[in-house]
C-alpha cells in the first residue's frame, strides 16, 4: 500500500485546469439542459481555479531560476491571450451578431511578478541600508502604476481617443481592446488589485499556517463585502476557503514540468 506523500505543484496546476474548464463550460454552454442543471455547482468549483493558479505563481516565483524569463513568458502569454480574445469576440460578433467580451487574468499574474520583484529589492535595500536604491525601486513601481493608469484613462475615454487618432467609435473600442492585450493598469485587473496583493501576501508568508490564515481572512472579508442582507452572497469566498486543504496537502515539490501545455491550454 503506497503512502500518501502530498501533492506537487504540477498536480495543483492540473486541478486548477480542470476547475477552470468546469467554470468555462458553465459560462459558455449554459443553454444545454444538462449544463443548466449543474451550472451553479460548476461555477462554484470553477471559482477555485484563479486562487490555485495564483498560489502556483507564487511558488514558481519562489523557485524560479530566472525570474526575468518567467516574467517574459507570462507577459507573452498575456499578450497572446489578449489578441486571441479580440479575434474570438470579433468572430462571434460577425457570425452571430452578438457582443461578447473575454477576460484575461494573466495580466494580474504579470503585475504580481513585477510587484514581488520590486518589493524584494526594496526589502534588500532596507536590510543593506541602500536608501537611494530603495527610492529608485519605489519610483519604478510608481511610474509603472501611474503610466499604465494614464494610458487606461486616455483609451477608456472613447471621445478623446476618436479625436486624438481621428477614428470612429467602433475603431476606438477596438483600439482599447488592443491596448488591453498589451497593458492593463493595476486598477482594472481581473479579480482586482486586491487579488494581486493577496498573491504578495502568499509569497512573503513563509509557512503554510500563515498562508492559510491569509486566505481565510481574505475569504471572510470577501464574504461580508458581498453579503447583501438577503442571504445571497458571492460564491468566490466559498471557493477561496475551499482551496485551503489543497495548499495543506502541497508537499513543496515541483513535480513534472510541462510549461507549454499549461500556457497553450489557457
PDB file of C-alpha atoms in Angstrom:
ATOM      1  CA  UNK A   1       0.000   0.000   0.000  1.00  0.00           C
ATOM      2  CA  UNK A   2       1.508   3.323  -1.100  1.00  0.00           C
ATOM      3  CA  UNK A   3       1.862   6.038   1.493  1.00  0.00           C
ATOM      4  CA  UNK A   4       0.408   9.426   0.536  1.00  0.00           C
ATOM      5  CA  UNK A   5       3.191  11.996   0.226  1.00  0.00           C
ATOM      6  CA  UNK A   6       1.091  15.019  -0.634  1.00  0.00           C
ATOM      7  CA  UNK A   7       0.602  16.721  -3.992  1.00  0.00           C
ATOM      8  CA  UNK A   8       3.026  18.622  -6.201  1.00  0.00           C
ATOM      9  CA  UNK A   9       2.696  21.977  -7.961  1.00  0.00           C
ATOM     10  CA  UNK A  10       2.164  20.092 -11.227  1.00  0.00           C
ATOM     11  CA  UNK A  11      -0.837  18.267  -9.730  1.00  0.00           C
ATOM     12  CA  UNK A  12      -2.235  21.525  -8.326  1.00  0.00           C
ATOM     13  CA  UNK A  13      -1.978  23.074 -11.799  1.00  0.00           C
ATOM     14  CA  UNK A  14      -3.822  20.095 -13.323  1.00  0.00           C
ATOM     15  CA  UNK A  15      -6.582  20.512 -10.721  1.00  0.00           C
ATOM     16  CA  UNK A  16      -6.773  24.244 -11.484  1.00  0.00           C
ATOM     17  CA  UNK A  17      -7.054  23.468 -15.217  1.00  0.00           C
ATOM     18  CA  UNK A  18      -9.946  21.064 -14.526  1.00  0.00           C
ATOM     19  CA  UNK A  19     -11.736  23.640 -12.350  1.00  0.00           C
ATOM     20  CA  UNK A  20     -11.196  26.391 -14.919  1.00  0.00           C
ATOM     21  CA  UNK A  21     -12.626  24.145 -17.629  1.00  0.00           C
ATOM     22  CA  UNK A  22     -15.694  23.454 -15.465  1.00  0.00           C
ATOM     23  CA  UNK A  23     -16.243  27.185 -14.990  1.00  0.00           C
ATOM     24  CA  UNK A  24     -15.926  27.862 -18.732  1.00  0.00           C
ATOM     25  CA  UNK A  25     -18.372  25.068 -19.554  1.00  0.00           C
ATOM     26  CA  UNK A  26     -20.893  26.654 -17.165  1.00  0.00           C
ATOM     27  CA  UNK A  27     -20.318  30.084 -18.748  1.00  0.00           C
ATOM     28  CA  UNK A  28     -20.378  29.194 -22.445  1.00  0.00           C
ATOM     29  CA  UNK A  29     -22.549  26.053 -22.644  1.00  0.00           C
ATOM     30  CA  UNK A  30     -25.317  27.071 -20.220  1.00  0.00           C
ATOM     31  CA  UNK A  31     -28.035  26.680 -22.865  1.00  0.00           C
ATOM     32  CA  UNK A  32     -27.672  22.893 -22.737  1.00  0.00           C
ATOM     33  CA  UNK A  33     -30.221  21.370 -20.304  1.00  0.00           C
ATOM     34  CA  UNK A  34     -27.650  19.094 -18.688  1.00  0.00           C
ATOM     35  CA  UNK A  35     -25.364  22.084 -18.010  1.00  0.00           C
ATOM     36  CA  UNK A  36     -28.229  24.184 -16.647  1.00  0.00           C
ATOM     37  CA  UNK A  37     -28.883  21.500 -14.044  1.00  0.00           C
ATOM     38  CA  UNK A  38     -25.357  21.752 -12.629  1.00  0.00           C
ATOM     39  CA  UNK A  39     -24.404  25.294 -13.664  1.00  0.00           C
ATOM     40  CA  UNK A  40     -24.153  26.720 -10.136  1.00  0.00           C
ATOM     41  CA  UNK A  41     -22.081  23.747  -8.962  1.00  0.00           C
ATOM     42  CA  UNK A  42     -19.697  24.119 -11.912  1.00  0.00           C
ATOM     43  CA  UNK A  43     -19.322  27.844 -11.174  1.00  0.00           C
ATOM     44  CA  UNK A  44     -18.656  27.113  -7.505  1.00  0.00           C
ATOM     45  CA  UNK A  45     -15.941  24.603  -8.388  1.00  0.00           C
ATOM     46  CA  UNK A  46     -14.551  26.854 -11.113  1.00  0.00           C
ATOM     47  CA  UNK A  47     -14.061  29.815  -8.782  1.00  0.00           C
ATOM     48  CA  UNK A  48     -11.266  27.862  -7.121  1.00  0.00           C
ATOM     49  CA  UNK A  49      -9.127  27.913 -10.280  1.00  0.00           C
ATOM     50  CA  UNK A  50      -7.888  31.528 -10.034  1.00  0.00           C
ATOM     51  CA  UNK A  51      -6.612  31.336  -6.421  1.00  0.00           C
ATOM     52  CA  UNK A  52      -4.986  27.963  -7.151  1.00  0.00           C
ATOM     53  CA  UNK A  53      -3.171  29.420 -10.164  1.00  0.00           C
ATOM     54  CA  UNK A  54      -2.246  32.401  -8.003  1.00  0.00           C
ATOM     55  CA  UNK A  55      -0.674  30.077  -5.451  1.00  0.00           C
ATOM     56  CA  UNK A  56       1.196  28.242  -8.212  1.00  0.00           C
ATOM     57  CA  UNK A  57       2.576  31.552  -9.497  1.00  0.00           C
ATOM     58  CA  UNK A  58       3.859  32.475  -6.026  1.00  0.00           C
ATOM     59  CA  UNK A  59       5.561  29.090  -5.707  1.00  0.00           C
ATOM     60  CA  UNK A  60       7.058  29.372  -9.185  1.00  0.00           C
ATOM     61  CA  UNK A  61       8.366  32.813  -8.253  1.00  0.00           C
ATOM     62  CA  UNK A  62       9.935  31.380  -5.134  1.00  0.00           C
ATOM     63  CA  UNK A  63      11.666  28.555  -7.019  1.00  0.00           C
ATOM     64  CA  UNK A  64      12.339  30.120 -10.430  1.00  0.00           C
ATOM     65  CA  UNK A  65      15.939  30.028 -11.652  1.00  0.00           C
ATOM     66  CA  UNK A  66      15.382  33.048 -13.890  1.00  0.00           C
ATOM     67  CA  UNK A  67      12.640  35.418 -12.787  1.00  0.00           C
ATOM     68  CA  UNK A  68      13.138  37.573 -15.887  1.00  0.00           C
ATOM     69  CA  UNK A  69      12.421  34.592 -18.174  1.00  0.00           C
ATOM     70  CA  UNK A  70       9.382  33.689 -16.075  1.00  0.00           C
ATOM     71  CA  UNK A  71       8.112  37.276 -16.293  1.00  0.00           C
ATOM     72  CA  UNK A  72       8.729  37.324 -20.059  1.00  0.00           C
ATOM     73  CA  UNK A  73       6.836  34.048 -20.615  1.00  0.00           C
ATOM     74  CA  UNK A  74       3.895  35.240 -18.539  1.00  0.00           C
ATOM     75  CA  UNK A  75       3.752  38.600 -20.317  1.00  0.00           C
ATOM     76  CA  UNK A  76       3.954  37.000 -23.779  1.00  0.00           C
ATOM     77  CA  UNK A  77       1.185  34.587 -22.786  1.00  0.00           C
ATOM     78  CA  UNK A  78      -0.934  37.521 -21.542  1.00  0.00           C
ATOM     79  CA  UNK A  79      -0.456  39.410 -24.822  1.00  0.00           C
ATOM     80  CA  UNK A  80      -1.224  36.340 -26.948  1.00  0.00           C
ATOM     81  CA  UNK A  81      -4.332  35.621 -24.861  1.00  0.00           C
ATOM     82  CA  UNK A  82      -5.453  39.243 -25.244  1.00  0.00           C
ATOM     83  CA  UNK A  83      -5.018  39.173 -29.022  1.00  0.00           C
ATOM     84  CA  UNK A  84      -6.829  35.839 -29.257  1.00  0.00           C
ATOM     85  CA  UNK A  85      -9.692  37.297 -27.184  1.00  0.00           C
ATOM     86  CA  UNK A  86     -10.044  40.099 -29.743  1.00  0.00           C
ATOM     87  CA  UNK A  87     -10.179  37.574 -32.589  1.00  0.00           C
ATOM     88  CA  UNK A  88     -12.735  35.409 -30.719  1.00  0.00           C
ATOM     89  CA  UNK A  89     -15.009  38.311 -29.716  1.00  0.00           C
ATOM     90  CA  UNK A  90     -14.986  39.838 -33.210  1.00  0.00           C
ATOM     91  CA  UNK A  91     -15.659  36.441 -34.783  1.00  0.00           C
ATOM     92  CA  UNK A  92     -18.695  35.976 -32.524  1.00  0.00           C
ATOM     93  CA  UNK A  93     -19.865  39.479 -33.402  1.00  0.00           C
ATOM     94  CA  UNK A  94     -19.618  38.803 -37.141  1.00  0.00           C
ATOM     95  CA  UNK A  95     -21.038  35.274 -37.136  1.00  0.00           C
ATOM     96  CA  UNK A  96     -23.790  35.560 -34.513  1.00  0.00           C
ATOM     97  CA  UNK A  97     -24.454  39.313 -34.348  1.00  0.00           C
ATOM     98  CA  UNK A  98     -23.753  39.178 -30.626  1.00  0.00           C
ATOM     99  CA  UNK A  99     -21.339  41.005 -28.361  1.00  0.00           C
ATOM    100  CA  UNK A 100     -19.164  39.010 -26.001  1.00  0.00           C
ATOM    101  CA  UNK A 101     -16.054  40.004 -24.083  1.00  0.00           C
ATOM    102  CA  UNK A 102     -13.431  37.609 -22.722  1.00  0.00           C
ATOM    103  CA  UNK A 103     -11.355  38.036 -19.602  1.00  0.00           C
ATOM    104  CA  UNK A 104      -7.569  37.807 -19.288  1.00  0.00           C
ATOM    105  CA  UNK A 105      -6.314  37.085 -15.792  1.00  0.00           C
ATOM    106  CA  UNK A 106      -2.724  36.618 -16.971  1.00  0.00           C
ATOM    107  CA  UNK A 107      -2.062  40.357 -16.686  1.00  0.00           C
ATOM    108  CA  UNK A 108      -2.877  40.043 -12.980  1.00  0.00           C
ATOM    109  CA  UNK A 109      -0.083  37.492 -12.649  1.00  0.00           C
ATOM    110  CA  UNK A 110       2.258  39.754 -14.649  1.00  0.00           C
ATOM    111  CA  UNK A 111       1.668  42.554 -12.166  1.00  0.00           C
ATOM    112  CA  UNK A 112       2.164  40.133  -9.280  1.00  0.00           C
ATOM    113  CA  UNK A 113       5.601  39.100 -10.571  1.00  0.00           C
ATOM    114  CA  UNK A 114       6.616  42.731 -11.108  1.00  0.00           C
ATOM    115  CA  UNK A 115       5.434  43.901  -7.678  1.00  0.00           C
ATOM    116  CA  UNK A 116       7.056  40.974  -5.850  1.00  0.00           C
ATOM    117  CA  UNK A 117      10.372  41.652  -7.615  1.00  0.00           C
ATOM    118  CA  UNK A 118      10.258  45.346  -6.671  1.00  0.00           C
ATOM    119  CA  UNK A 119       9.251  44.579  -3.072  1.00  0.00           C
ATOM    120  CA  UNK A 120      12.065  42.069  -2.654  1.00  0.00           C
ATOM    121  CA  UNK A 121      14.584  44.559  -3.979  1.00  0.00           C
ATOM    122  CA  UNK A 122      13.221  47.207  -1.598  1.00  0.00           C
ATOM    123  CA  UNK A 123      13.469  44.699   1.239  1.00  0.00           C
ATOM    124  CA  UNK A 124      17.128  44.070   0.375  1.00  0.00           C
ATOM    125  CA  UNK A 125      17.806  47.823   0.207  1.00  0.00           C
ATOM    126  CA  UNK A 126      16.384  48.289   3.698  1.00  0.00           C
ATOM    127  CA  UNK A 127      18.480  45.425   5.027  1.00  0.00           C
ATOM    128  CA  UNK A 128      21.667  46.800   3.443  1.00  0.00           C
ATOM    129  CA  UNK A 129      20.688  50.434   4.166  1.00  0.00           C
ATOM    130  CA  UNK A 130      20.928  51.392   0.494  1.00  0.00           C
ATOM    131  CA  UNK A 131      18.311  54.119   0.627  1.00  0.00           C
ATOM    132  CA  UNK A 132      18.984  55.565  -2.830  1.00  0.00           C
ATOM    133  CA  UNK A 133      18.265  52.185  -4.472  1.00  0.00           C
ATOM    134  CA  UNK A 134      15.180  51.905  -2.265  1.00  0.00           C
ATOM    135  CA  UNK A 135      13.877  55.212  -3.645  1.00  0.00           C
ATOM    136  CA  UNK A 136      14.667  54.085  -7.217  1.00  0.00           C
ATOM    137  CA  UNK A 137      12.652  50.869  -6.712  1.00  0.00           C
ATOM    138  CA  UNK A 138       9.745  52.832  -5.264  1.00  0.00           C
ATOM    139  CA  UNK A 139       9.972  55.235  -8.215  1.00  0.00           C
ATOM    140  CA  UNK A 140       9.855  52.354 -10.736  1.00  0.00           C
ATOM    141  CA  UNK A 141       6.752  50.936  -9.077  1.00  0.00           C
ATOM    142  CA  UNK A 142       5.071  54.349  -9.030  1.00  0.00           C
ATOM    143  CA  UNK A 143       5.974  55.057 -12.678  1.00  0.00           C
ATOM    144  CA  UNK A 144       4.595  51.707 -13.898  1.00  0.00           C
ATOM    145  CA  UNK A 145       1.367  52.236 -11.946  1.00  0.00           C
ATOM    146  CA  UNK A 146       0.842  55.871 -12.966  1.00  0.00           C
ATOM    147  CA  UNK A 147       1.804  55.388 -16.615  1.00  0.00           C
ATOM    148  CA  UNK A 148      -0.468  52.358 -17.112  1.00  0.00           C
ATOM    149  CA  UNK A 149      -3.314  54.201 -15.335  1.00  0.00           C
ATOM    150  CA  UNK A 150      -2.810  57.281 -17.527  1.00  0.00           C
ATOM    151  CA  UNK A 151      -2.887  55.158 -20.694  1.00  0.00           C
ATOM    152  CA  UNK A 152      -6.063  53.462 -19.429  1.00  0.00           C
ATOM    153  CA  UNK A 153      -7.694  56.831 -18.736  1.00  0.00           C
ATOM    154  CA  UNK A 154      -6.987  58.034 -22.275  1.00  0.00           C
ATOM    155  CA  UNK A 155      -8.188  54.896 -24.066  1.00  0.00           C
ATOM    156  CA  UNK A 156     -11.276  54.459 -21.870  1.00  0.00           C
ATOM    157  CA  UNK A 157     -12.445  57.908 -22.976  1.00  0.00           C
ATOM    158  CA  UNK A 158     -13.752  56.998 -26.425  1.00  0.00           C
ATOM    159  CA  UNK A 159     -14.460  60.608 -27.369  1.00  0.00           C
ATOM    160  CA  UNK A 160     -10.891  61.609 -26.562  1.00  0.00           C
ATOM    161  CA  UNK A 161      -9.499  58.582 -28.438  1.00  0.00           C
ATOM    162  CA  UNK A 162     -11.586  59.426 -31.502  1.00  0.00           C
ATOM    163  CA  UNK A 163     -10.265  62.996 -31.542  1.00  0.00           C
ATOM    164  CA  UNK A 164      -6.644  62.000 -30.887  1.00  0.00           C
ATOM    165  CA  UNK A 165      -6.455  59.358 -33.607  1.00  0.00           C
ATOM    166  CA  UNK A 166      -9.187  60.711 -35.909  1.00  0.00           C
ATOM    167  CA  UNK A 167     -11.143  57.438 -35.829  1.00  0.00           C
ATOM    168  CA  UNK A 168     -14.770  56.437 -35.265  1.00  0.00           C
ATOM    169  CA  UNK A 169     -16.344  54.940 -32.137  1.00  0.00           C
ATOM    170  CA  UNK A 170     -16.011  51.290 -33.217  1.00  0.00           C
ATOM    171  CA  UNK A 171     -12.323  51.758 -34.000  1.00  0.00           C
ATOM    172  CA  UNK A 172     -11.850  53.380 -30.590  1.00  0.00           C
ATOM    173  CA  UNK A 173     -13.361  50.279 -28.962  1.00  0.00           C
ATOM    174  CA  UNK A 174     -11.041  48.020 -30.958  1.00  0.00           C
ATOM    175  CA  UNK A 175      -8.068  50.213 -30.024  1.00  0.00           C
ATOM    176  CA  UNK A 176      -8.941  49.813 -26.331  1.00  0.00           C
ATOM    177  CA  UNK A 177      -9.058  46.036 -26.745  1.00  0.00           C
ATOM    178  CA  UNK A 178      -5.668  46.095 -28.472  1.00  0.00           C
ATOM    179  CA  UNK A 179      -4.264  48.260 -25.697  1.00  0.00           C
ATOM    180  CA  UNK A 180      -5.621  45.849 -23.059  1.00  0.00           C
ATOM    181  CA  UNK A 181      -3.860  42.975 -24.806  1.00  0.00           C
ATOM    182  CA  UNK A 182      -0.518  44.631 -24.114  1.00  0.00           C
ATOM    183  CA  UNK A 183      -1.040  46.535 -20.879  1.00  0.00           C
ATOM    184  CA  UNK A 184      -3.674  46.945 -18.171  1.00  0.00           C
ATOM    185  CA  UNK A 185      -3.424  49.238 -15.172  1.00  0.00           C
ATOM    186  CA  UNK A 186      -3.430  47.520 -11.740  1.00  0.00           C
ATOM    187  CA  UNK A 187      -6.809  49.118 -11.028  1.00  0.00           C
ATOM    188  CA  UNK A 188      -8.547  47.360 -13.951  1.00  0.00           C
ATOM    189  CA  UNK A 189      -7.169  43.869 -13.494  1.00  0.00           C
ATOM    190  CA  UNK A 190      -9.411  40.829 -13.453  1.00  0.00           C
ATOM    191  CA  UNK A 191     -10.203  39.918  -9.836  1.00  0.00           C
ATOM    192  CA  UNK A 192      -8.972  43.432  -8.889  1.00  0.00           C
ATOM    193  CA  UNK A 193      -5.733  44.716  -7.384  1.00  0.00           C
ATOM    194  CA  UNK A 194      -6.665  43.077  -4.062  1.00  0.00           C
ATOM    195  CA  UNK A 195      -6.191  39.706  -5.733  1.00  0.00           C
ATOM    196  CA  UNK A 196      -2.620  40.674  -6.678  1.00  0.00           C
ATOM    197  CA  UNK A 197      -1.955  41.864  -3.115  1.00  0.00           C
ATOM    198  CA  UNK A 198      -3.261  38.505  -1.899  1.00  0.00           C
ATOM    199  CA  UNK A 199      -0.596  36.874  -4.080  1.00  0.00           C
ATOM    200  CA  UNK A 200       2.049  39.118  -2.497  1.00  0.00           C
ATOM    201  CA  UNK A 201       0.885  38.022   0.934  1.00  0.00           C
ATOM    202  CA  UNK A 202       1.061  34.345  -0.045  1.00  0.00           C
ATOM    203  CA  UNK A 203       4.549  34.838  -1.474  1.00  0.00           C
ATOM    204  CA  UNK A 204       6.047  36.583   1.545  1.00  0.00           C
ATOM    205  CA  UNK A 205       4.335  34.253   4.026  1.00  0.00           C
ATOM    206  CA  UNK A 206       6.972  31.689   4.995  1.00  0.00           C
ATOM    207  CA  UNK A 207       4.708  28.950   6.347  1.00  0.00           C
ATOM    208  CA  UNK A 208       1.500  27.176   5.323  1.00  0.00           C
ATOM    209  CA  UNK A 209      -0.167  28.273   8.564  1.00  0.00           C
ATOM    210  CA  UNK A 210       0.318  31.935   7.682  1.00  0.00           C
ATOM    211  CA  UNK A 211      -0.706  31.331   4.046  1.00  0.00           C
ATOM    212  CA  UNK A 212      -3.910  29.555   5.098  1.00  0.00           C
ATOM    213  CA  UNK A 213      -4.615  32.299   7.640  1.00  0.00           C
ATOM    214  CA  UNK A 214      -4.273  34.939   4.916  1.00  0.00           C
ATOM    215  CA  UNK A 215      -6.650  33.013   2.643  1.00  0.00           C
ATOM    216  CA  UNK A 216      -9.142  32.570   5.495  1.00  0.00           C
ATOM    217  CA  UNK A 217      -9.131  36.272   6.361  1.00  0.00           C
ATOM    218  CA  UNK A 218      -9.402  37.221   2.692  1.00  0.00           C
ATOM    219  CA  UNK A 219     -12.305  34.808   2.191  1.00  0.00           C
ATOM    220  CA  UNK A 220     -14.168  36.087   5.272  1.00  0.00           C
ATOM    221  CA  UNK A 221     -13.681  39.716   4.200  1.00  0.00           C
ATOM    222  CA  UNK A 222     -14.977  38.869   0.708  1.00  0.00           C
ATOM    223  CA  UNK A 223     -17.971  37.138   2.267  1.00  0.00           C
ATOM    224  CA  UNK A 224     -19.041  40.200   4.239  1.00  0.00           C
ATOM    225  CA  UNK A 225     -18.296  42.590   1.371  1.00  0.00           C
ATOM    226  CA  UNK A 226     -20.582  40.559  -0.933  1.00  0.00           C
ATOM    227  CA  UNK A 227     -23.344  39.950   1.618  1.00  0.00           C
ATOM    228  CA  UNK A 228     -26.480  41.853   0.628  1.00  0.00           C
ATOM    229  CA  UNK A 229     -28.642  41.254   3.700  1.00  0.00           C
ATOM    230  CA  UNK A 230     -30.892  38.740   1.932  1.00  0.00           C
ATOM    231  CA  UNK A 231     -28.777  35.656   2.496  1.00  0.00           C
ATOM    232  CA  UNK A 232     -27.395  35.825  -1.026  1.00  0.00           C
ATOM    233  CA  UNK A 233     -23.646  36.089  -1.405  1.00  0.00           C
ATOM    234  CA  UNK A 234     -20.885  35.594  -3.941  1.00  0.00           C
ATOM    235  CA  UNK A 235     -19.508  32.092  -4.390  1.00  0.00           C
ATOM    236  CA  UNK A 236     -15.919  33.398  -4.599  1.00  0.00           C
ATOM    237  CA  UNK A 237     -15.355  33.461  -0.774  1.00  0.00           C
ATOM    238  CA  UNK A 238     -16.504  29.831  -0.535  1.00  0.00           C
ATOM    239  CA  UNK A 239     -14.080  28.811  -3.283  1.00  0.00           C
ATOM    240  CA  UNK A 240     -11.289  30.823  -1.644  1.00  0.00           C
ATOM    241  CA  UNK A 241     -11.704  28.885   1.596  1.00  0.00           C
ATOM    242  CA  UNK A 242     -12.153  25.634  -0.326  1.00  0.00           C
ATOM    243  CA  UNK A 243      -8.592  25.645  -1.697  1.00  0.00           C
ATOM    244  CA  UNK A 244      -7.029  25.685   1.781  1.00  0.00           C
ATOM    245  CA  UNK A 245      -6.993  21.846   2.056  1.00  0.00           C
ATOM    246  CA  UNK A 246      -5.185  21.720  -1.313  1.00  0.00           C
ATOM    247  CA  UNK A 247      -2.461  24.029   0.000  1.00  0.00           C
ATOM    248  CA  UNK A 248      -2.170  21.980   3.178  1.00  0.00           C
ATOM    249  CA  UNK A 249      -1.557  18.851   1.074  1.00  0.00           C
ATOM    250  CA  UNK A 250       1.136  20.572  -1.028  1.00  0.00           C
ATOM    251  CA  UNK A 251       4.445  18.791  -0.397  1.00  0.00           C
ATOM    252  CA  UNK A 252       6.746  21.549  -1.636  1.00  0.00           C
ATOM    253  CA  UNK A 253       7.813  19.613  -4.740  1.00  0.00           C
ATOM    254  CA  UNK A 254       7.605  20.822  -8.320  1.00  0.00           C
ATOM    255  CA  UNK A 255       6.646  17.514  -9.914  1.00  0.00           C
ATOM    256  CA  UNK A 256       6.585  17.133 -13.685  1.00  0.00           C
ATOM    257  CA  UNK A 257       7.320  20.127 -15.892  1.00  0.00           C
ATOM    258  CA  UNK A 258       5.087  20.899 -18.853  1.00  0.00           C
ATOM    259  CA  UNK A 259       5.106  24.687 -19.334  1.00  0.00           C
ATOM    260  CA  UNK A 260       3.960  24.571 -22.952  1.00  0.00           C
ATOM    261  CA  UNK A 261       0.840  22.570 -22.089  1.00  0.00           C
ATOM    262  CA  UNK A 262      -0.377  24.960 -19.388  1.00  0.00           C
ATOM    263  CA  UNK A 263       0.272  28.141 -21.383  1.00  0.00           C
ATOM    264  CA  UNK A 264      -1.287  26.625 -24.507  1.00  0.00           C
ATOM    265  CA  UNK A 265      -4.362  25.266 -22.732  1.00  0.00           C
ATOM    266  CA  UNK A 266      -5.084  28.568 -21.064  1.00  0.00           C
TER     267      UNK A 266
END
